Coordinates of C-alpha atoms in Angstrom, one line a residue:
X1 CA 20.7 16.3 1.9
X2 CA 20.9 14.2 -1.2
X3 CA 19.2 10.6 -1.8
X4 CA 18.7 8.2 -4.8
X5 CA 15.5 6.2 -5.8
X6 CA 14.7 4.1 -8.2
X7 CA 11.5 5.4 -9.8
X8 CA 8.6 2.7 -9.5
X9 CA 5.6 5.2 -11.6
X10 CA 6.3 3.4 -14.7
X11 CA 8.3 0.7 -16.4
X12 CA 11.8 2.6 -16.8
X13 CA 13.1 2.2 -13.5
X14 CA 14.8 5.3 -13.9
X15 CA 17.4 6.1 -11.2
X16 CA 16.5 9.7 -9.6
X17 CA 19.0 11.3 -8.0
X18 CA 17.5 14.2 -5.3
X19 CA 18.3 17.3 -3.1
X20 CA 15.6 18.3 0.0
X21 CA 16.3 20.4 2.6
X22 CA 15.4 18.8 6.1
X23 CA 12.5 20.2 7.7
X24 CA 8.6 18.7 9.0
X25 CA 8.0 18.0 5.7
X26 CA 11.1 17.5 4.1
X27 CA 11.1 20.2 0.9
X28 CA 12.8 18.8 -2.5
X29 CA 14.6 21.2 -3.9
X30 CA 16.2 19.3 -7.0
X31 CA 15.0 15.9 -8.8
X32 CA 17.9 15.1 -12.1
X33 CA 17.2 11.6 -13.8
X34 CA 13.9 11.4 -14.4
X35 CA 13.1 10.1 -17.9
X36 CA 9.0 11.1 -17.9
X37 CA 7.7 14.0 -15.7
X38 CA 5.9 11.8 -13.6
X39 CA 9.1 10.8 -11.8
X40 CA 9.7 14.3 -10.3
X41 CA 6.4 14.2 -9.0
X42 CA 6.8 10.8 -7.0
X43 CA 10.0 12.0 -5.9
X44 CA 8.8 15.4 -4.0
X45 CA 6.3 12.5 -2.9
X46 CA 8.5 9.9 -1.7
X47 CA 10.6 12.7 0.2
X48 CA 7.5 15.1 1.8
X49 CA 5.3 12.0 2.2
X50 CA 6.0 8.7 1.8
X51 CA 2.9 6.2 0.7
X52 CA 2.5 2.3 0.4
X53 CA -0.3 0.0 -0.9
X54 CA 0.3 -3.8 -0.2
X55 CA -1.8 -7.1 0.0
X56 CA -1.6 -9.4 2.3
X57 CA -3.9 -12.4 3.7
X58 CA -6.2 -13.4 6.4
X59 CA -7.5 -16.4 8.0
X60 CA -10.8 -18.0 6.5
X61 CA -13.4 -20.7 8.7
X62 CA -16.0 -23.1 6.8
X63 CA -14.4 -22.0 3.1
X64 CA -12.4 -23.9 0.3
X65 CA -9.4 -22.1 1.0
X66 CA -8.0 -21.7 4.6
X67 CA -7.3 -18.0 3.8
X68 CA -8.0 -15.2 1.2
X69 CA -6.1 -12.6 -0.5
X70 CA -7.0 -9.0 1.0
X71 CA -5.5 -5.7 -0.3
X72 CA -5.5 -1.7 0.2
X73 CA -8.1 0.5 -2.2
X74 CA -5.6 3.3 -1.4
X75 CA -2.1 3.7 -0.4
X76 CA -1.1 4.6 3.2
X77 CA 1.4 6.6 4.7
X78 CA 5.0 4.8 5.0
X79 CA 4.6 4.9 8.9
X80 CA 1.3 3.8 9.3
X81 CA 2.0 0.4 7.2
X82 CA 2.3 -1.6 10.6
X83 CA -0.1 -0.2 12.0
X84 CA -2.7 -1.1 9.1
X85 CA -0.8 -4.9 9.2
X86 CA -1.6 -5.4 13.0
X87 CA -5.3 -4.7 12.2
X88 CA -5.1 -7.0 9.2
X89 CA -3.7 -9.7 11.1
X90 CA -6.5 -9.6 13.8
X91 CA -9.4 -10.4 11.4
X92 CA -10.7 -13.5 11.0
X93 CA -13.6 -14.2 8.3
X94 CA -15.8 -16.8 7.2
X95 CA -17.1 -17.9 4.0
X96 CA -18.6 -17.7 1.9
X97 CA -16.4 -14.0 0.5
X98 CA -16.7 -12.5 -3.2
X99 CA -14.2 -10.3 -4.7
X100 CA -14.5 -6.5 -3.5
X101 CA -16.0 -7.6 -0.2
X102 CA -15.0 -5.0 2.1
X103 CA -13.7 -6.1 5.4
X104 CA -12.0 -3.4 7.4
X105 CA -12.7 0.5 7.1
X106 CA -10.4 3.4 8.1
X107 CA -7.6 0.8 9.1
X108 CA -5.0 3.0 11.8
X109 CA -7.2 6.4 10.4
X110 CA -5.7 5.6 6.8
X111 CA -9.1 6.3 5.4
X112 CA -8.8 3.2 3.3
X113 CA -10.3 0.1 2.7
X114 CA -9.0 -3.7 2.9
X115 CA -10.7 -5.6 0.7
X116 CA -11.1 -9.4 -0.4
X117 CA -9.1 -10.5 -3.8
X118 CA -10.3 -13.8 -4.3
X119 CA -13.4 -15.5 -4.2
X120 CA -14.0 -18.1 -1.1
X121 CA -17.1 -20.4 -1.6
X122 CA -18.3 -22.0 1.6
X123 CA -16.9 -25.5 1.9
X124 CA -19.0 -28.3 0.4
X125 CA -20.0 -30.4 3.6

């Protein structure tokens, strides 16, 4: 099978151009387009194992800002990225929160952690 990518490891944006043979993992056999050698290496990734780190927000009570900006320490795998947003979605924190506060652990057996981006003082009453 053949498959194109546009490389995301660094600036260039290079266009990689690959051949895998199908199996449970999929095994890359040929990666051309490539401009640094960590492109190959996130292509056999991106065709054996696909992984995703995103950010995201949740719902706040009693702080200046009605929510606050969460992300992923580590990336997950491609099909467990739902999973890990349902989980997300179902927390609900109150303030006050400090940057690095960790607020869900092992989200979907990812063995990473969400945790808070932004400072949320309690509200001033």
């Amino acid at each position: 099978m053949e498959k194109e990518f546009i490389c995301v490891v660094c600036p260039n944006g290079c266009s990689i151009k690959v051949r895998y043979e199908e199996g449970n993992p999929p095994k890359l056999t040929a990666a051309e387009g490539a401009r640094c050698p960590r492109g190959r290496s996130w292509a056999q990734q991106e065709i054996e194992n696909p992984m995703r780190t995103f950010s995201s927000s949740v719902l706040v009570e009693d702080g200046d800002f009605l929510e606050a900006s969460v992300r992923l320490t580590k990336p997950v795998p491609l099909a467990k990225v739902f999973a890990v947003m349902e989980e997300i979605k179902k927390i609900r924190l109150r303030a006050p929160l400090s940057i690095g506060d960790v607020i869900l652990t092992d989200p979907a057996g990812t063995k990473t952690e969400v945790i808070v981006t932004r400072n949320v003082p309690l509200k001033a009453k």
